[in-house]
Structure formats: structure tokens, C-alpha cells
Amino acid sequence: TIKIAIYIDGDLYSFDGLADRDGKPVFYTSHFFSTGIMHSVNESHDLFYYSLRDIPEDLKDAGLKTLKAFNARETFFHLEYFRTKKDKKIVALEVNMRPPGALTTDMFNFANDIDIYQEWANVVVNNRFDSKYDRKYHCCYIGRKYVNNYKHSRQEIFEKYGKYIVADTVIPDVFSAAIGNYAYIARHQDLNKILEIAKFILS
């Protein structure tokens, strides 16, 4: 038996959302990940990821075609892709017909000022999604690991960036190797501010 390993040098993106019972994606968004989950687990890298306010057309096209190919109906979805660093091509990685992990569904709400849980119920019961959304904010998950040392305390984080932090919480141990032991969720309309906050929390 010959085993072939293929390494793809690229950045990780997701295409996430909710499809109705007719297969129409009634809500969708996309996230950029600072590192892959494998690196986070195996090398104790810190992980942060944030939603995009504008989804690149090639990523959107790949996501919609994947949903159609898998006949996604009345379900959340979490699709992952690489954008190769050499030629900027979209390469499929993973297909999940379930909600994305961590606190991402809460990030749907914070980024768009909606209630995705109520809308999921609306889809299941009435096949209807009532909320209007326009991706008002970049919403960012920032995970800290207890094995790593950080310069700034929780108090210092809130003193400097508290008005942009919409949630913070302990993460259950079963997930902590991948996404951290403690998480902050921040939102802002400006991506540069989001990156500034993530850098401060993880430095």
C-alpha cells in the first residue's frame, strides 16, 4: 500500500450558515482563522478567528456550490477551505452539516445583531428566516491557553478594550486543546481594530 501525503500551504477560511428545508442558504457568513486546529492542538498555538464583513466572491461561489452538491437542507453548515498562498486559489478541506464549533453561533448574533437560535426555530417550524442582516461588525474569537504566559490580565484587557468585548468565558476542558481554556469575543467595524485587540490579548 502506498500512502501519499499532500501538504497545502494556505490560509484557512470557513463558509458558515443556515439552509432552509428547500436548500436555500438563508444566512451565511465567513471566517478567517489565524492557524489550523491541528497546529493549535499539537503545538499549543493560540487561536483566534474572525468573521468577514465582505465575503470574497470565489469563496462564496465555492461555498454555495458545495451546499448544492451535498443537498444541504434545514441544517446549519460549516465548510472549510484553504486559500493557497502561492496562487490564491480556493481548495476544499472539510464539509460539516452542523453548526460550527466553539462560540461561532453566538458570533453570528454579535456580528449581525440577530438571534440565530430563534431563526433556526423559525426555519424548522415555518421554513422562514425573518431577520435582516448586513454583517455590521467583524466578530472575533480569541482563545487563551493556560499553558501559555500572557502580559495582560483580564482587568487590563477590559480597561483598554472593554467596550468592544461582548463576551468572555471559560471553555470546557474537552475543547480547550483546540480553542483555548478561556475565550474573549470582540467586535468592531474596523478589521485593524480587531487585529489590535487580538494581538493585545494574546501577547
PDB file of C-alpha atoms in Angstrom:
ATOM      1  CA  THR A   1       0.000   0.000   0.000  1.00  0.00           C
ATOM      2  CA  ILE A   2       1.328   3.415  -0.994  1.00  0.00           C
ATOM      3  CA  LYS A   3       0.311   6.387   1.137  1.00  0.00           C
ATOM      4  CA  ILE A   4       0.590   9.878  -0.286  1.00  0.00           C
ATOM      5  CA  ALA A   5       0.504  12.953   1.922  1.00  0.00           C
ATOM      6  CA  ILE A   6      -0.420  16.263   0.308  1.00  0.00           C
ATOM      7  CA  TYR A   7       0.594  19.477   2.046  1.00  0.00           C
ATOM      8  CA  ILE A   8      -1.269  22.657   1.137  1.00  0.00           C
ATOM      9  CA  ASP A   9       0.364  25.948   2.062  1.00  0.00           C
ATOM     10  CA  GLY A  10      -2.531  28.300   2.579  1.00  0.00           C
ATOM     11  CA  ASP A  11      -4.734  30.316   4.888  1.00  0.00           C
ATOM     12  CA  LEU A  12      -7.813  28.722   6.440  1.00  0.00           C
ATOM     13  CA  TYR A  13     -11.297  30.109   5.834  1.00  0.00           C
ATOM     14  CA  SER A  14     -14.774  28.844   6.620  1.00  0.00           C
ATOM     15  CA  PHE A  15     -18.148  29.343   4.982  1.00  0.00           C
ATOM     16  CA  ASP A  16     -20.848  29.018   7.646  1.00  0.00           C
ATOM     17  CA  GLY A  17     -24.567  29.460   7.913  1.00  0.00           C
ATOM     18  CA  LEU A  18     -28.067  28.030   7.844  1.00  0.00           C
ATOM     19  CA  ALA A  19     -30.027  26.456   4.976  1.00  0.00           C
ATOM     20  CA  ASP A  20     -33.808  26.156   4.868  1.00  0.00           C
ATOM     21  CA  ARG A  21     -35.711  22.976   4.006  1.00  0.00           C
ATOM     22  CA  ASP A  22     -35.599  23.889   0.296  1.00  0.00           C
ATOM     23  CA  GLY A  23     -31.804  24.102   0.357  1.00  0.00           C
ATOM     24  CA  LYS A  24     -31.651  27.898   0.221  1.00  0.00           C
ATOM     25  CA  PRO A  25     -28.899  29.416   2.413  1.00  0.00           C
ATOM     26  CA  VAL A  26     -30.996  31.910   4.365  1.00  0.00           C
ATOM     27  CA  PHE A  27     -27.970  33.030   6.395  1.00  0.00           C
ATOM     28  CA  TYR A  28     -24.277  32.759   5.571  1.00  0.00           C
ATOM     29  CA  THR A  29     -21.009  34.280   6.640  1.00  0.00           C
ATOM     30  CA  SER A  30     -17.301  33.502   6.522  1.00  0.00           C
ATOM     31  CA  HIS A  31     -14.392  33.384   8.991  1.00  0.00           C
ATOM     32  CA  PHE A  32     -10.622  33.669   8.727  1.00  0.00           C
ATOM     33  CA  PHE A  33      -8.521  31.523  11.092  1.00  0.00           C
ATOM     34  CA  SER A  34      -5.140  32.576  12.432  1.00  0.00           C
ATOM     35  CA  THR A  35      -3.927  28.957  12.446  1.00  0.00           C
ATOM     36  CA  GLY A  36      -5.214  25.461  11.821  1.00  0.00           C
ATOM     37  CA  ILE A  37      -6.784  23.397  14.594  1.00  0.00           C
ATOM     38  CA  MET A  38      -4.042  20.769  14.202  1.00  0.00           C
ATOM     39  CA  HIS A  39      -1.354  23.345  14.986  1.00  0.00           C
ATOM     40  CA  SER A  40      -3.379  24.650  17.907  1.00  0.00           C
ATOM     41  CA  VAL A  41      -3.667  21.153  19.393  1.00  0.00           C
ATOM     42  CA  ASN A  42      -0.237  19.715  18.592  1.00  0.00           C
ATOM     43  CA  GLU A  43       1.889  22.806  19.211  1.00  0.00           C
ATOM     44  CA  SER A  44      -0.244  24.729  21.748  1.00  0.00           C
ATOM     45  CA  HIS A  45      -0.571  27.668  19.359  1.00  0.00           C
ATOM     46  CA  ASP A  46      -3.031  30.364  20.312  1.00  0.00           C
ATOM     47  CA  LEU A  47      -6.062  30.555  18.058  1.00  0.00           C
ATOM     48  CA  PHE A  48      -8.156  33.496  17.017  1.00  0.00           C
ATOM     49  CA  TYR A  49     -10.603  33.756  14.170  1.00  0.00           C
ATOM     50  CA  TYR A  50     -12.876  36.496  12.924  1.00  0.00           C
ATOM     51  CA  SER A  51     -15.865  36.965  10.654  1.00  0.00           C
ATOM     52  CA  LEU A  52     -15.553  38.802   7.370  1.00  0.00           C
ATOM     53  CA  ARG A  53     -17.822  41.701   6.571  1.00  0.00           C
ATOM     54  CA  ASP A  54     -17.275  41.191   2.834  1.00  0.00           C
ATOM     55  CA  ILE A  55     -17.003  37.615   1.565  1.00  0.00           C
ATOM     56  CA  PRO A  56     -14.701  37.126  -1.447  1.00  0.00           C
ATOM     57  CA  GLU A  57     -16.681  36.055  -4.497  1.00  0.00           C
ATOM     58  CA  ASP A  58     -14.613  32.924  -5.149  1.00  0.00           C
ATOM     59  CA  LEU A  59     -15.086  31.744  -1.558  1.00  0.00           C
ATOM     60  CA  LYS A  60     -18.823  32.457  -1.702  1.00  0.00           C
ATOM     61  CA  ASP A  61     -19.082  30.636  -5.024  1.00  0.00           C
ATOM     62  CA  ALA A  62     -17.246  27.591  -3.635  1.00  0.00           C
ATOM     63  CA  GLY A  63     -19.471  27.546  -0.547  1.00  0.00           C
ATOM     64  CA  LEU A  64     -22.730  27.775  -2.488  1.00  0.00           C
ATOM     65  CA  LYS A  65     -21.644  25.070  -4.932  1.00  0.00           C
ATOM     66  CA  THR A  66     -20.671  22.789  -2.043  1.00  0.00           C
ATOM     67  CA  LEU A  67     -24.064  23.258  -0.391  1.00  0.00           C
ATOM     68  CA  LYS A  68     -25.794  22.387  -3.650  1.00  0.00           C
ATOM     69  CA  ALA A  69     -23.607  19.321  -4.218  1.00  0.00           C
ATOM     70  CA  PHE A  70     -24.350  17.990  -0.723  1.00  0.00           C
ATOM     71  CA  ASN A  71     -28.054  18.875  -0.967  1.00  0.00           C
ATOM     72  CA  ALA A  72     -27.953  20.747   2.352  1.00  0.00           C
ATOM     73  CA  ARG A  73     -31.483  21.192   3.683  1.00  0.00           C
ATOM     74  CA  GLU A  74     -32.849  22.500   7.006  1.00  0.00           C
ATOM     75  CA  THR A  75     -29.417  22.481   8.600  1.00  0.00           C
ATOM     76  CA  PHE A  76     -26.561  24.577   9.818  1.00  0.00           C
ATOM     77  CA  PHE A  77     -23.369  24.132   7.825  1.00  0.00           C
ATOM     78  CA  HIS A  78     -19.651  24.630   8.422  1.00  0.00           C
ATOM     79  CA  LEU A  79     -17.439  24.334   5.341  1.00  0.00           C
ATOM     80  CA  GLU A  80     -13.663  24.828   5.381  1.00  0.00           C
ATOM     81  CA  TYR A  81     -11.322  25.879   2.590  1.00  0.00           C
ATOM     82  CA  PHE A  82      -7.711  26.841   2.088  1.00  0.00           C
ATOM     83  CA  ARG A  83      -6.686  29.867   0.063  1.00  0.00           C
ATOM     84  CA  THR A  84      -3.291  28.867  -1.286  1.00  0.00           C
ATOM     85  CA  LYS A  85      -0.520  31.353  -0.608  1.00  0.00           C
ATOM     86  CA  LYS A  86       1.184  30.802  -3.962  1.00  0.00           C
ATOM     87  CA  ASP A  87      -1.667  31.340  -6.405  1.00  0.00           C
ATOM     88  CA  LYS A  88      -4.566  32.405  -4.116  1.00  0.00           C
ATOM     89  CA  LYS A  89      -6.784  29.506  -5.233  1.00  0.00           C
ATOM     90  CA  ILE A  90      -9.636  28.121  -3.116  1.00  0.00           C
ATOM     91  CA  VAL A  91      -9.076  24.465  -2.146  1.00  0.00           C
ATOM     92  CA  ALA A  92     -11.759  22.462  -0.326  1.00  0.00           C
ATOM     93  CA  LEU A  93     -10.808  20.977   3.041  1.00  0.00           C
ATOM     94  CA  GLU A  94     -13.839  19.875   5.054  1.00  0.00           C
ATOM     95  CA  VAL A  95     -17.649  19.663   4.904  1.00  0.00           C
ATOM     96  CA  ASN A  96     -19.817  19.603   8.045  1.00  0.00           C
ATOM     97  CA  MET A  97     -23.606  19.691   8.042  1.00  0.00           C
ATOM     98  CA  ARG A  98     -23.791  21.013  11.605  1.00  0.00           C
ATOM     99  CA  PRO A  99     -23.268  24.295  13.437  1.00  0.00           C
ATOM    100  CA  PRO A 100     -19.654  25.479  13.559  1.00  0.00           C
ATOM    101  CA  GLY A 101     -17.835  24.805  16.819  1.00  0.00           C
ATOM    102  CA  ALA A 102     -16.701  26.935  19.740  1.00  0.00           C
ATOM    103  CA  LEU A 103     -18.863  30.049  20.193  1.00  0.00           C
ATOM    104  CA  THR A 104     -19.334  30.714  16.498  1.00  0.00           C
ATOM    105  CA  THR A 105     -23.128  30.678  16.507  1.00  0.00           C
ATOM    106  CA  ASP A 106     -23.029  33.350  19.218  1.00  0.00           C
ATOM    107  CA  MET A 107     -20.655  35.262  16.949  1.00  0.00           C
ATOM    108  CA  PHE A 108     -23.333  35.123  14.223  1.00  0.00           C
ATOM    109  CA  ASN A 109     -25.550  37.065  16.615  1.00  0.00           C
ATOM    110  CA  PHE A 110     -22.928  39.578  17.740  1.00  0.00           C
ATOM    111  CA  ALA A 111     -21.731  40.305  14.198  1.00  0.00           C
ATOM    112  CA  ASN A 112     -25.223  40.914  12.860  1.00  0.00           C
ATOM    113  CA  ASP A 113     -27.429  41.891  15.846  1.00  0.00           C
ATOM    114  CA  ILE A 114     -29.733  38.913  15.210  1.00  0.00           C
ATOM    115  CA  ASP A 115     -30.930  35.845  17.144  1.00  0.00           C
ATOM    116  CA  ILE A 116     -29.772  32.854  15.082  1.00  0.00           C
ATOM    117  CA  TYR A 117     -31.315  30.410  17.560  1.00  0.00           C
ATOM    118  CA  GLN A 118     -34.777  31.914  17.098  1.00  0.00           C
ATOM    119  CA  GLU A 119     -34.256  31.954  13.352  1.00  0.00           C
ATOM    120  CA  TRP A 120     -33.219  28.297  13.354  1.00  0.00           C
ATOM    121  CA  ALA A 121     -36.509  27.527  15.116  1.00  0.00           C
ATOM    122  CA  ASN A 122     -38.322  29.621  12.502  1.00  0.00           C
ATOM    123  CA  VAL A 123     -36.714  27.585   9.735  1.00  0.00           C
ATOM    124  CA  VAL A 124     -37.585  24.253  11.363  1.00  0.00           C
ATOM    125  CA  VAL A 125     -41.184  25.186  12.168  1.00  0.00           C
ATOM    126  CA  ASN A 126     -42.120  27.627   9.401  1.00  0.00           C
ATOM    127  CA  ASN A 127     -39.315  27.350   6.810  1.00  0.00           C
ATOM    128  CA  ARG A 128     -38.797  31.085   7.242  1.00  0.00           C
ATOM    129  CA  PHE A 129     -35.888  33.343   8.219  1.00  0.00           C
ATOM    130  CA  ASP A 130     -37.188  36.731   9.318  1.00  0.00           C
ATOM    131  CA  SER A 131     -34.089  38.692  10.358  1.00  0.00           C
ATOM    132  CA  LYS A 132     -32.344  41.161   8.099  1.00  0.00           C
ATOM    133  CA  TYR A 133     -28.562  41.117   8.374  1.00  0.00           C
ATOM    134  CA  ASP A 134     -25.715  43.059   6.784  1.00  0.00           C
ATOM    135  CA  ARG A 135     -22.577  41.847   8.621  1.00  0.00           C
ATOM    136  CA  LYS A 136     -22.342  45.081  10.567  1.00  0.00           C
ATOM    137  CA  TYR A 137     -19.250  44.010  12.538  1.00  0.00           C
ATOM    138  CA  HIS A 138     -16.189  41.839  12.326  1.00  0.00           C
ATOM    139  CA  CYS A 139     -16.619  39.466  15.274  1.00  0.00           C
ATOM    140  CA  CYS A 140     -13.528  37.760  16.665  1.00  0.00           C
ATOM    141  CA  TYR A 141     -12.991  34.731  18.898  1.00  0.00           C
ATOM    142  CA  ILE A 142      -9.724  34.985  20.863  1.00  0.00           C
ATOM    143  CA  GLY A 143      -8.687  31.904  22.843  1.00  0.00           C
ATOM    144  CA  ARG A 144      -6.068  31.811  25.589  1.00  0.00           C
ATOM    145  CA  LYS A 145      -4.390  28.627  26.858  1.00  0.00           C
ATOM    146  CA  TYR A 146      -3.362  28.156  30.456  1.00  0.00           C
ATOM    147  CA  VAL A 147      -0.045  26.625  29.330  1.00  0.00           C
ATOM    148  CA  ASN A 148       0.976  29.927  27.748  1.00  0.00           C
ATOM    149  CA  ASN A 149       2.037  33.097  29.552  1.00  0.00           C
ATOM    150  CA  TYR A 150       0.457  36.447  28.676  1.00  0.00           C
ATOM    151  CA  LYS A 151       1.433  40.006  29.521  1.00  0.00           C
ATOM    152  CA  HIS A 152      -2.022  41.411  30.216  1.00  0.00           C
ATOM    153  CA  SER A 153      -4.553  40.469  32.866  1.00  0.00           C
ATOM    154  CA  ARG A 154      -8.283  40.245  32.296  1.00  0.00           C
ATOM    155  CA  GLN A 155      -8.654  43.554  34.134  1.00  0.00           C
ATOM    156  CA  GLU A 156      -6.131  45.243  31.840  1.00  0.00           C
ATOM    157  CA  ILE A 157      -7.886  43.823  28.785  1.00  0.00           C
ATOM    158  CA  PHE A 158     -11.228  45.248  29.898  1.00  0.00           C
ATOM    159  CA  GLU A 159      -9.725  48.593  30.900  1.00  0.00           C
ATOM    160  CA  LYS A 160      -8.312  49.044  27.409  1.00  0.00           C
ATOM    161  CA  TYR A 161     -10.843  47.284  25.168  1.00  0.00           C
ATOM    162  CA  GLY A 162     -13.868  46.534  27.335  1.00  0.00           C
ATOM    163  CA  LYS A 163     -16.338  48.460  25.154  1.00  0.00           C
ATOM    164  CA  TYR A 164     -15.510  46.167  22.223  1.00  0.00           C
ATOM    165  CA  ILE A 165     -15.675  42.864  24.140  1.00  0.00           C
ATOM    166  CA  VAL A 166     -19.152  41.371  24.023  1.00  0.00           C
ATOM    167  CA  ALA A 167     -18.443  38.119  25.904  1.00  0.00           C
ATOM    168  CA  ASP A 168     -15.750  36.230  27.778  1.00  0.00           C
ATOM    169  CA  THR A 169     -15.965  32.758  29.276  1.00  0.00           C
ATOM    170  CA  VAL A 170     -14.201  29.595  30.402  1.00  0.00           C
ATOM    171  CA  ILE A 171     -14.084  26.902  27.716  1.00  0.00           C
ATOM    172  CA  PRO A 172     -14.881  23.276  28.699  1.00  0.00           C
ATOM    173  CA  ASP A 173     -11.760  21.129  29.015  1.00  0.00           C
ATOM    174  CA  VAL A 174     -12.808  18.787  26.209  1.00  0.00           C
ATOM    175  CA  PHE A 175     -12.395  21.674  23.714  1.00  0.00           C
ATOM    176  CA  SER A 176      -9.527  23.579  25.315  1.00  0.00           C
ATOM    177  CA  ALA A 177      -6.630  21.916  23.461  1.00  0.00           C
ATOM    178  CA  ALA A 178      -8.094  23.158  20.194  1.00  0.00           C
ATOM    179  CA  ILE A 179      -9.611  26.540  21.033  1.00  0.00           C
ATOM    180  CA  GLY A 180      -8.138  27.580  24.379  1.00  0.00           C
ATOM    181  CA  ASN A 181      -9.137  27.433  28.028  1.00  0.00           C
ATOM    182  CA  TYR A 182     -10.535  30.942  28.169  1.00  0.00           C
ATOM    183  CA  ALA A 183     -12.097  32.958  25.366  1.00  0.00           C
ATOM    184  CA  TYR A 184     -12.900  36.560  24.596  1.00  0.00           C
ATOM    185  CA  ILE A 185     -15.269  37.673  21.848  1.00  0.00           C
ATOM    186  CA  ALA A 186     -14.732  41.155  20.451  1.00  0.00           C
ATOM    187  CA  ARG A 187     -16.483  43.021  17.694  1.00  0.00           C
ATOM    188  CA  HIS A 188     -15.704  46.149  15.712  1.00  0.00           C
ATOM    189  CA  GLN A 189     -16.474  47.521  12.278  1.00  0.00           C
ATOM    190  CA  ASP A 190     -12.762  48.026  11.547  1.00  0.00           C
ATOM    191  CA  LEU A 191     -10.682  44.892  10.970  1.00  0.00           C
ATOM    192  CA  ASN A 192      -7.490  46.674  12.038  1.00  0.00           C
ATOM    193  CA  LYS A 193      -9.027  47.287  15.469  1.00  0.00           C
ATOM    194  CA  ILE A 194      -9.986  43.602  15.732  1.00  0.00           C
ATOM    195  CA  LEU A 195      -6.405  42.570  14.951  1.00  0.00           C
ATOM    196  CA  GLU A 196      -5.118  45.090  17.505  1.00  0.00           C
ATOM    197  CA  ILE A 197      -7.357  43.625  20.210  1.00  0.00           C
ATOM    198  CA  ALA A 198      -6.374  40.041  19.381  1.00  0.00           C
ATOM    199  CA  LYS A 199      -2.689  40.948  19.464  1.00  0.00           C
ATOM    200  CA  PHE A 200      -3.053  42.633  22.858  1.00  0.00           C
ATOM    201  CA  ILE A 201      -4.939  39.723  24.418  1.00  0.00           C
ATOM    202  CA  LEU A 202      -2.542  37.095  23.068  1.00  0.00           C
ATOM    203  CA  SER A 203       0.720  38.972  23.687  1.00  0.00           C
TER     204      SER A 203
END
